[in-house]
Coordinates of C-alpha atoms in Angstrom, one line a residue:
Chain A
X1 CA -0.3 53.5 55.9
X2 CA 0.3 53.3 52.2
X3 CA 0.2 49.5 52.4
X4 CA -3.2 49.6 54.1
X5 CA -4.7 51.8 51.4
X6 CA -3.3 49.6 48.7
X7 CA -4.8 46.5 50.4
X8 CA -8.3 48.2 50.5
X9 CA -8.1 49.3 46.9
X10 CA -6.8 45.9 45.8
X11 CA -9.7 44.3 47.7
X12 CA -12.1 46.7 45.9
X13 CA -10.7 46.0 42.5
X14 CA -10.9 42.2 42.9
X15 CA -14.4 41.9 44.4
X16 CA -16.2 44.5 42.2
X17 CA -16.4 41.8 39.6
X18 CA -17.5 39.0 41.9
X19 CA -20.8 39.9 43.5
X20 CA -22.0 36.4 44.4
X21 CA -21.0 35.1 47.8
X22 CA -22.6 33.1 50.5
X23 CA -22.5 35.2 53.5
X24 CA -23.6 32.6 56.0
X25 CA -24.1 28.9 55.6
X26 CA -25.8 26.7 58.2
X27 CA -26.5 23.0 58.5
X28 CA -28.3 21.1 55.7
X29 CA -31.9 22.1 55.3
X30 CA -34.7 19.9 56.9
X31 CA -37.5 18.7 54.6
X32 CA -40.0 21.3 55.8
X33 CA -37.8 24.2 54.8
X34 CA -39.3 27.3 53.4
X35 CA -37.4 29.3 50.8
X36 CA -37.9 33.0 51.3
X37 CA -36.5 35.6 48.9
X38 CA -36.0 39.1 50.1
X39 CA -35.4 41.8 47.5
X40 CA -34.2 45.3 48.5
X41 CA -33.4 48.5 46.8
X42 CA -32.4 51.7 48.4
X43 CA -31.8 55.4 47.5
X44 CA -33.8 55.2 44.2
X45 CA -34.0 59.0 44.3
X46 CA -36.9 59.3 41.9
X47 CA -35.0 57.5 39.1
X48 CA -38.0 55.9 37.4
X49 CA -36.4 55.0 34.1
X50 CA -35.2 51.6 35.4
X51 CA -38.6 50.5 36.6
X52 CA -39.7 48.6 33.5
X53 CA -36.6 46.4 33.7
X54 CA -36.8 46.2 37.5
X55 CA -40.4 45.1 37.6
X56 CA -39.7 42.5 34.9
X57 CA -36.8 41.2 37.0
X58 CA -38.9 41.1 40.2
X59 CA -41.7 39.3 38.4
X60 CA -39.3 36.8 37.0
X61 CA -38.0 36.0 40.5
X62 CA -41.6 35.8 41.7
X63 CA -42.3 33.2 39.0
X64 CA -39.6 31.0 40.4
X65 CA -40.2 31.4 44.1
X66 CA -43.4 31.3 46.1
X67 CA -42.3 33.6 48.9
X68 CA -40.8 36.8 47.7
X69 CA -40.9 40.1 49.6
X70 CA -39.8 43.4 48.1
X71 CA -38.5 46.3 50.2
X72 CA -37.1 49.8 49.8
X73 CA -34.5 51.0 52.3
X74 CA -35.5 54.6 51.9
X75 CA -34.8 57.8 49.9
X76 CA -37.2 57.1 47.1
X77 CA -37.7 60.8 46.5
X78 CA -35.5 63.7 45.2
X79 CA -33.1 63.5 42.2
X80 CA -35.3 63.6 39.1
X81 CA -37.2 66.7 38.0
X82 CA -39.8 64.5 36.3
X83 CA -40.8 63.2 39.7
X84 CA -39.8 66.2 41.9
X85 CA -41.6 68.7 39.7
X86 CA -44.7 66.6 39.2
X87 CA -47.8 68.5 40.5
X88 CA -48.2 65.9 43.2
X89 CA -44.5 65.8 44.0
X90 CA -43.1 62.3 44.2
X91 CA -46.3 60.6 43.1
X92 CA -44.9 59.0 40.0
X93 CA -42.5 56.8 41.9
X94 CA -45.2 55.8 44.4
X95 CA -47.4 54.7 41.5
X96 CA -44.5 52.6 40.1
X97 CA -43.7 51.2 43.5
X98 CA -47.3 50.1 43.9
X99 CA -47.1 48.5 40.5
X100 CA -44.0 46.6 41.6
X101 CA -45.9 45.5 44.7
X102 CA -43.4 46.7 47.4
X103 CA -44.1 45.3 50.8
X104 CA -42.5 48.0 53.0
X105 CA -40.1 50.9 52.9
X106 CA -37.8 52.4 55.4
X107 CA -38.3 56.2 55.8
X108 CA -35.3 58.0 54.4
X109 CA -34.1 61.6 55.1
X110 CA -35.1 62.7 51.6
X111 CA -38.7 61.5 52.2
X112 CA -39.1 64.8 54.0
X113 CA -37.8 66.9 51.1
X114 CA -41.3 67.8 49.7
X115 CA -42.6 68.8 53.2
X116 CA -44.6 66.9 55.8
X117 CA -48.0 67.5 54.1
X118 CA -46.8 66.1 50.8
X119 CA -45.2 63.1 52.5
X120 CA -48.5 62.4 54.3
X121 CA -50.3 62.3 51.0
X122 CA -47.7 60.0 49.4
X123 CA -47.9 57.7 52.4
X124 CA -51.7 57.5 52.0
X125 CA -51.3 56.7 48.3
X126 CA -48.7 54.0 48.9
X127 CA -49.8 50.3 49.2
X128 CA -47.0 49.7 51.6
X129 CA -46.1 51.0 55.0
X130 CA -43.4 53.7 55.7
X131 CA -41.4 52.4 58.7
X132 CA -39.2 54.0 61.3
X133 CA -38.7 53.3 65.0
X134 CA -36.8 56.5 65.7
X135 CA -39.1 59.1 64.2
X136 CA -41.7 60.4 66.7
X137 CA -44.6 62.7 66.0
X138 CA -47.0 64.1 68.5
X139 CA -50.7 63.1 68.8
X140 CA -52.1 65.9 66.7
X141 CA -49.6 65.3 63.8
X142 CA -51.3 63.0 61.3
X143 CA -47.9 61.9 60.0
X144 CA -47.2 58.6 61.7
X145 CA -44.5 56.0 61.1
X146 CA -44.8 52.4 62.2
X147 CA -41.7 51.4 64.1
X148 CA -41.9 47.8 63.0
X149 CA -44.1 45.7 60.7
X150 CA -44.7 41.9 60.7
X151 CA -45.6 40.2 57.5
X152 CA -47.1 36.7 57.8
X153 CA -46.5 34.4 54.8
X154 CA -49.2 32.0 53.5
X155 CA -47.6 29.2 55.4
X156 CA -47.6 31.1 58.7
X157 CA -44.0 32.1 58.7
X158 CA -43.6 35.6 60.3
X159 CA -41.2 38.1 58.8
X160 CA -40.5 41.0 61.2
X161 CA -39.2 44.3 60.0
X162 CA -37.6 47.1 62.1
X163 CA -36.5 50.4 60.6
X164 CA -34.3 53.3 61.6
X165 CA -33.4 56.6 60.0
X166 CA -30.0 58.3 59.9
X167 CA -29.4 61.4 62.1
X168 CA -26.7 63.9 61.5
X169 CA -24.5 65.6 64.1
X170 CA -27.3 68.1 64.8
X171 CA -29.6 65.1 65.7
X172 CA -31.7 65.5 62.6
X173 CA -32.1 63.6 59.3
X174 CA -30.3 65.3 56.4
X175 CA -33.1 67.4 55.1
X176 CA -33.9 71.1 55.6
X177 CA -34.8 71.7 59.3
X178 CA -37.9 73.7 58.4
X179 CA -39.3 70.5 56.9
X180 CA -38.8 68.6 60.2
X181 CA -40.6 70.9 62.6
X182 CA -42.7 69.2 65.2
X183 CA -41.0 65.9 64.8
X184 CA -38.5 64.4 67.2
X185 CA -35.9 61.9 66.4
X186 CA -34.0 59.5 68.7
X187 CA -30.6 58.0 68.0
X188 CA -31.0 54.6 66.2
X189 CA -28.3 52.8 68.2
X190 CA -29.9 53.8 71.6
X191 CA -33.4 53.2 70.3
X192 CA -32.8 49.7 68.8
X193 CA -32.5 47.6 72.0
X194 CA -36.1 48.4 73.0
X195 CA -37.1 46.3 70.0
X196 CA -35.2 43.2 71.0
X197 CA -38.5 41.4 71.7
X198 CA -39.1 41.3 67.9
X199 CA -36.5 38.6 67.6
X200 CA -38.7 36.2 69.4
X201 CA -41.9 37.4 67.8
X202 CA -41.0 36.3 64.3
X203 CA -39.3 33.6 62.4
X204 CA -37.3 35.9 60.2
X205 CA -36.1 39.3 61.5
X206 CA -34.9 42.0 59.1
X207 CA -33.6 45.4 59.8
X208 CA -34.6 47.7 56.9
X209 CA -32.6 50.7 57.7
X210 CA -31.6 54.1 56.3
X211 CA -28.6 54.6 58.4
X212 CA -25.6 54.3 56.1
X213 CA -23.4 51.2 55.8
X214 CA -21.0 52.0 58.6
X215 CA -23.8 52.9 61.0
X216 CA -25.4 49.6 60.1
X217 CA -22.2 47.9 61.1
X218 CA -22.3 49.7 64.5
X219 CA -26.0 48.7 64.8
X220 CA -24.9 45.0 64.8
X221 CA -22.7 45.7 67.8
X222 CA -25.6 46.9 70.0
X223 CA -28.4 45.0 68.2
X224 CA -27.0 41.7 66.8
X225 CA -30.5 40.2 66.4
X226 CA -31.6 40.6 62.8
X227 CA -31.0 37.8 60.3
X228 CA -29.9 40.5 57.8
X229 CA -29.7 44.2 57.6
X230 CA -30.9 45.7 54.3
X231 CA -29.7 49.3 54.4
X232 CA -29.5 52.5 52.5
X233 CA -28.3 56.1 52.7
X234 CA -24.6 55.9 51.8
X235 CA -25.3 54.5 48.3
X236 CA -22.9 51.7 49.1
X237 CA -22.8 49.0 46.4
X238 CA -21.8 46.0 48.5
X239 CA -19.4 44.2 46.3
X240 CA -17.8 42.3 49.2
X241 CA -20.7 40.8 51.2
X242 CA -19.8 39.8 54.7
X243 CA -21.2 39.6 58.2
X244 CA -20.6 41.8 61.2
X245 CA -21.3 40.2 64.6
X246 CA -22.9 37.4 62.5
X247 CA -25.3 39.7 60.8
X248 CA -25.0 40.2 57.0
X249 CA -25.2 43.8 56.0
X250 CA -26.2 44.6 52.5
X251 CA -26.9 47.8 50.5
X252 CA -27.5 48.1 46.7
X253 CA -25.9 51.3 45.5
X254 CA -28.5 53.9 44.3
X255 CA -30.7 54.9 41.4
X256 CA -32.3 51.4 41.0
X257 CA -29.2 50.2 39.1
X258 CA -28.9 47.3 41.5
X259 CA -31.1 45.2 43.8
X260 CA -30.0 43.1 46.7
X261 CA -31.3 39.5 46.6
X262 CA -31.2 37.5 49.8
X263 CA -32.3 33.9 49.7
X264 CA -33.1 32.5 53.1
X265 CA -34.0 28.9 54.1
X266 CA -36.3 28.9 57.1
X267 CA -37.1 25.8 59.2
X268 CA -38.4 25.3 62.7
X269 CA -38.8 29.0 63.2
X270 CA -35.4 30.1 62.3
X271 CA -33.2 30.9 59.4
X272 CA -30.9 28.0 58.6
X273 CA -29.2 29.3 55.5
X274 CA -28.8 32.7 53.9
X275 CA -27.1 33.9 50.7
X276 CA -27.0 37.5 49.7
X277 CA -25.7 39.4 46.7
X278 CA -26.4 42.3 44.5
X279 CA -27.9 41.9 41.0
X280 CA -27.4 44.5 38.2
X281 CA -30.9 45.5 37.1
X282 CA -29.5 46.9 33.8
X283 CA -28.4 43.5 32.7
X284 CA -31.9 42.0 32.9
X285 CA -33.3 41.5 29.4
X286 CA -37.0 41.7 30.1
X287 CA -39.2 44.8 30.1
X288 CA -42.5 45.2 31.9
X289 CA -44.6 46.9 29.2
X290 CA -47.2 48.4 31.6
X291 CA -44.4 50.1 33.6
X292 CA -42.7 51.2 30.4
X293 CA -45.9 53.0 29.3
X294 CA -46.2 54.6 32.6
X295 CA -42.5 55.8 32.7
X296 CA -42.9 57.1 29.1
X297 CA -46.0 59.0 30.1
X298 CA -44.2 60.6 33.1
X299 CA -41.1 61.4 31.1
X300 CA -43.3 63.1 28.5
X301 CA -44.7 65.2 31.3
X302 CA -46.0 68.5 30.1
X303 CA -45.4 69.9 33.5
X304 CA -41.8 70.4 32.6
X305 CA -43.0 72.8 29.9
X306 CA -45.1 74.6 32.4
X307 CA -44.6 78.3 32.3
X308 CA -43.3 79.5 35.7
X309 CA -42.5 83.2 34.8
X310 CA -41.6 85.6 32.1
X311 CA -38.3 87.2 31.1
X312 CA -39.0 90.9 30.6
X313 CA -36.2 91.0 28.1
X314 CA -33.4 88.7 26.9
X315 CA -31.3 87.6 29.9
X316 CA -28.0 87.1 28.2
X317 CA -24.5 86.5 29.2
X318 CA -22.9 85.2 32.4
X319 CA -23.4 88.5 34.4
X320 CA -27.1 88.6 34.0
X321 CA -27.7 84.8 34.1
X322 CA -25.3 84.4 37.1
X323 CA -27.1 87.2 38.9
X324 CA -30.5 85.5 38.3
X325 CA -29.2 82.3 39.7
X326 CA -27.6 83.9 42.8
X327 CA -30.7 86.1 43.4
X328 CA -32.7 82.9 43.6
X329 CA -30.1 81.3 45.9
X330 CA -30.0 84.3 48.2
X331 CA -33.8 84.2 48.4
X332 CA -33.5 80.9 50.4
X333 CA -33.4 81.6 54.1
X334 CA -31.2 82.4 55.9
X335 CA -28.9 83.5 53.0
X336 CA -28.1 87.1 52.3
X337 CA -25.2 86.7 49.9
X338 CA -24.7 84.0 47.2
X339 CA -22.2 83.1 44.5
X340 CA -22.5 81.1 41.3
X341 CA -19.5 80.0 39.3
X342 CA -19.3 80.7 35.6
X343 CA -18.9 77.0 34.6
X344 CA -22.3 76.2 36.2
X345 CA -24.1 78.5 33.9
X346 CA -24.9 76.3 30.9
X347 CA -26.8 78.5 28.5
X348 CA -25.9 81.9 27.0
X349 CA -29.3 83.4 26.8
X350 CA -32.7 83.1 28.4
X351 CA -34.8 84.7 25.7
X352 CA -37.5 87.3 26.4
X353 CA -40.8 85.7 27.0
X354 CA -42.0 82.6 28.8
X355 CA -39.7 80.7 31.2
X356 CA -40.4 77.0 31.7
X357 CA -39.1 74.4 34.2
X358 CA -37.1 72.8 31.3
X359 CA -35.4 76.2 30.7
X360 CA -34.3 76.2 34.3
X361 CA -32.7 72.8 34.1
X362 CA -31.0 73.8 30.8
X363 CA -29.5 76.8 32.6
X364 CA -28.6 74.9 35.8
X365 CA -28.5 71.1 35.0
X366 CA -26.0 69.7 37.5
X367 CA -28.2 69.1 40.6
X368 CA -25.8 71.0 42.8
X369 CA -27.1 71.6 46.3
X370 CA -27.1 74.9 48.0
X371 CA -24.4 75.1 50.8
X372 CA -24.6 77.6 53.6
X373 CA -21.5 79.1 55.2
X374 CA -21.0 82.0 57.7
X375 CA -18.4 84.1 55.9
X376 CA -16.6 87.3 57.0
X377 CA -15.7 89.9 54.5
X378 CA -12.1 88.5 54.6
X379 CA -13.5 85.0 53.9
X380 CA -15.5 86.4 51.0
X381 CA -12.4 88.1 49.6
X382 CA -10.4 84.9 49.8
X383 CA -13.1 83.1 47.8
X384 CA -13.2 85.8 45.2
X385 CA -9.4 86.1 44.8
X386 CA -8.8 82.4 44.7
X387 CA -11.6 81.9 42.1
X388 CA -10.3 84.8 40.0
X389 CA -6.7 83.5 40.0
X390 CA -7.9 79.9 39.4
X391 CA -9.7 80.9 36.2
X392 CA -7.5 84.0 35.4
X393 CA -10.8 85.9 34.8
X394 CA -14.1 86.7 36.5
X395 CA -15.6 83.4 37.7
X396 CA -18.0 84.1 40.5
X397 CA -21.3 86.1 40.1
X398 CA -22.8 87.4 43.3
X399 CA -26.1 88.4 44.8
X400 CA -26.2 90.6 47.9
X401 CA -23.0 92.4 47.0
X402 CA -21.1 93.9 44.1
X403 CA -17.3 93.6 43.9
X404 CA -14.3 94.9 42.0
X405 CA -11.3 92.6 41.6
X406 CA -8.0 94.6 41.9
X407 CA -5.2 93.0 39.9
X408 CA -1.5 93.7 39.7
X409 CA 0.0 94.5 36.2
X410 CA 0.5 90.7 35.6
X411 CA -3.3 90.2 35.9
X412 CA -3.1 88.5 39.3
X413 CA -5.9 89.3 41.7
X414 CA -4.4 90.9 44.8
X415 CA -7.4 92.5 46.5
X416 CA -11.2 92.9 46.2
X417 CA -13.4 96.0 46.9
X418 CA -16.7 94.6 48.1
X419 CA -19.8 96.8 48.3
X420 CA -23.2 96.1 49.8
X421 CA -26.2 96.9 47.6
X422 CA -26.4 100.5 49.1
X423 CA -22.8 101.1 48.2
X424 CA -21.5 100.8 51.7
X425 CA -18.6 98.6 52.8
X426 CA -19.4 95.3 54.5
X427 CA -18.9 95.4 58.3
X428 CA -15.4 94.1 59.2
X429 CA -15.6 90.9 61.2
X430 CA -19.3 90.4 60.7
X431 CA -20.3 87.0 59.5
X432 CA -22.7 86.9 56.6
X433 CA -25.0 84.1 55.7
X434 CA -23.5 83.1 52.4
X435 CA -24.6 80.4 49.9
X436 CA -22.6 78.7 47.2
X437 CA -23.2 75.6 45.2
X438 CA -21.9 72.3 46.4
X439 CA -19.5 72.3 43.5
X440 CA -17.9 75.6 44.6
X441 CA -18.1 74.5 48.3
X442 CA -16.0 71.4 47.5
X443 CA -13.7 72.6 44.7
X444 CA -12.8 76.1 45.6
X445 CA -10.2 77.2 48.2
X446 CA -11.4 79.8 50.7
X447 CA -11.2 80.6 54.3
X448 CA -14.4 80.1 56.2
X449 CA -15.7 80.9 59.7
X450 CA -18.1 78.0 59.9
X451 CA -18.0 74.3 58.9
X452 CA -20.9 74.8 56.5
X453 CA -24.0 72.8 55.9
X454 CA -26.2 71.8 53.0
X455 CA -29.6 73.5 52.9
X456 CA -30.8 70.3 51.1
X457 CA -32.2 72.2 48.2
X458 CA -30.7 72.0 44.7
X459 CA -29.9 75.4 43.1
X460 CA -32.3 74.7 40.2
X461 CA -35.1 74.2 42.7
X462 CA -34.3 77.6 44.3
X463 CA -34.4 79.1 40.8
X464 CA -37.8 77.6 40.0
X465 CA -39.3 78.8 43.3
X466 CA -37.7 82.3 42.8
X467 CA -39.1 82.7 39.2
X468 CA -42.5 81.5 40.3
X469 CA -42.6 84.0 43.2
X470 CA -41.3 86.9 41.1
X471 CA -43.3 86.1 37.9
X472 CA -41.6 88.9 35.9
X473 CA -37.8 88.6 35.7
X474 CA -35.9 91.7 34.8
X475 CA -32.2 90.7 35.2
X476 CA -31.3 91.9 31.7
X477 CA -28.1 93.9 31.8
X478 CA -27.3 93.2 35.4
X479 CA -23.6 93.6 36.2
X480 CA -22.2 93.2 39.7
X481 CA -18.6 92.3 39.0
X482 CA -15.8 94.5 37.8
X483 CA -12.0 94.3 37.4
X484 CA -9.5 97.1 37.9
X485 CA -5.8 97.1 37.5
X486 CA -3.9 98.5 40.5
Chain B
X1 CA -17.8 67.2 59.7
X2 CA -14.5 65.3 59.8
X3 CA -13.7 62.9 57.0
X4 CA -10.8 60.8 55.9
X5 CA -9.8 60.1 52.3
X6 CA -6.8 57.9 51.8
X7 CA -6.0 58.6 55.5
X8 CA -5.9 62.4 55.0
X9 CA -8.2 64.1 57.5
X10 CA -10.1 67.1 56.5
X11 CA -13.3 69.0 57.3
X12 CA -16.2 69.3 54.9
X13 CA -19.7 70.8 55.3
X14 CA -22.6 68.8 56.7
X15 CA -24.5 67.0 54.0
X16 CA -21.6 66.6 51.6
X17 CA -21.8 63.7 49.1
X18 CA -19.0 61.4 48.1
X19 CA -18.2 63.4 45.0
X20 CA -18.0 66.6 47.0
X21 CA -15.6 64.9 49.4
X22 CA -13.4 63.6 46.7
X23 CA -13.2 67.1 45.1
X24 CA -12.4 68.6 48.5
X25 CA -9.7 66.0 49.0
X26 CA -7.9 67.2 45.9
X27 CA -8.3 70.8 46.9
X28 CA -7.1 70.0 50.4
X29 CA -4.0 68.2 49.1
X30 CA -3.4 71.0 46.6
X31 CA -3.9 68.9 43.5
X32 CA -6.0 69.7 40.4
X33 CA -9.5 68.3 40.7
X34 CA -9.8 65.8 37.8
X35 CA -12.6 66.3 35.3
X36 CA -13.6 62.6 35.9
X37 CA -13.4 61.7 39.5
X38 CA -12.0 58.3 40.4
X39 CA -14.2 55.6 42.0
X40 CA -14.4 55.7 45.8
X41 CA -14.6 52.8 48.2
X42 CA -15.3 52.3 51.9
X43 CA -13.0 50.6 54.4
X44 CA -14.6 47.3 53.5
X45 CA -13.8 47.6 49.8
X46 CA -17.4 48.3 48.8
X47 CA -18.0 50.8 46.0
X48 CA -19.5 54.2 47.0
X49 CA -21.7 55.8 44.4
X50 CA -20.6 59.4 43.7
X51 CA -23.9 60.8 45.0
X52 CA -23.7 58.7 48.2
X53 CA -24.2 60.5 51.5
X54 CA -21.4 60.6 54.0
X55 CA -21.3 59.8 57.7
X56 CA -19.1 61.8 60.2
X57 CA -15.6 60.4 60.4
X58 CA -16.2 58.1 57.5
X59 CA -13.1 56.7 55.8
X60 CA -13.1 56.8 52.0
X61 CA -10.4 55.5 49.7
X62 CA -9.7 56.4 46.1
X63 CA -7.2 55.3 43.5
X64 CA -4.5 57.8 42.8
X65 CA -2.0 56.7 40.1
X66 CA 0.8 58.9 41.5
X67 CA 0.0 58.5 45.1
X68 CA 2.7 56.8 47.2
X69 CA 0.9 57.0 50.5
X70 CA 2.5 60.1 51.7
X71 CA 1.4 63.7 51.6
X72 CA 3.6 66.7 52.5

């Protein structure tokens, strides 16, 4: 077992520096061969800062090749407050993608994060289609996704695209279920064979997927027809390009740091040669000045200085600030109890007066997601005791309960007295909808009565929504955590 | 969902990202979580970005200087 792990890690360490590889080589090209360049990025997650370099790089490639197509393999949204908090959420990256002249995008799970109505608006503003063959909306829902798309080049060569979205174990894309109401999803691997006809309907057949690398590999087992799979979702930077069932599978990391370039030779209606690799956008020396001006305009967005509420008094110290954060977390359905760790509170004081979006990201800058667990009182005790003993002091600030850590003379937590807001004890054995940050969920030891699931909202977003809804925040002096020696 | 890191099987919440899984791996194996997480790779040797999303039963590999392939 150890040898196998060492082999994989050795492989990784060798190929990470050698991105160029021919993944499939056919016979020498006939004279009437067309060179087609496919460029694909995935999981940009609203990171717009790289666009000036990226567009310059794409333009440079276009200046050298007549036939260049540019794709996104999904998840363009969510991950940058400049884009996520823009009044028309997500619009800045749509404008930049239009400027870059994208030809098509796969629909990723995070495309639903702003809600269906907003997604519909963004689709209308995009100069490129949003594709997915396994997202199905009913007739009265204006949100529609093309299952496939065929692009005809100037010389008549047809490039067919098919797209699929990832589904989790609940049969839904990874976004909050409330944003997916009224939409049905079918499994990509069972849906794909219905589109086998596309292979014969086009000269070049591309699967532009948002399934994750390992599911793309499985796709090649049931659907070995594409000339290449350009994928997304797992943020896999393919450093070791290879084929699976004779299909090259590529993915370009995330955040627009890399782009997949696939150079295809097409003759007599089929691909005769294909080379694929990932390019590092950050090493490109050119800058598109028009895109730079647009990115600077968005980064200077006064919306981040928008006042979303007012602090009635100074909200100072971890107790008050932690309580504010957890009150916001607990306001997200279906949560009734929430915990925030001390290390995640990054300012000492939220001064009396206006609160802006920037203030929220200074207080809670990490982008942690809100994770939902069903926890019994004993589970909650184990979380609190382990957190206290890990830090040797109070570490978790709650909403929905107050608690007193009971320590032995050596200062080790041995028990916790938990109280509900009305002073009563929690019901033994009852499971409470409890929220913690993804950092606490993954780094802290505690028993749990459910596997847990992300609510696909970052804690800062819950705080922005909470302050907006409350308008006047009065957490000053709040204290919900106490310590008592046995 | 079930995951494997360096062949150690453990459960993690749905929607966990690569960095969450790596942290949970250290917690599961009773090691201190390092301040800077090591790079993670898939079974094909490709790099997984820390904010990458995970698939059920995915196998992830990380460098561990002291790791000899065995866990008690």
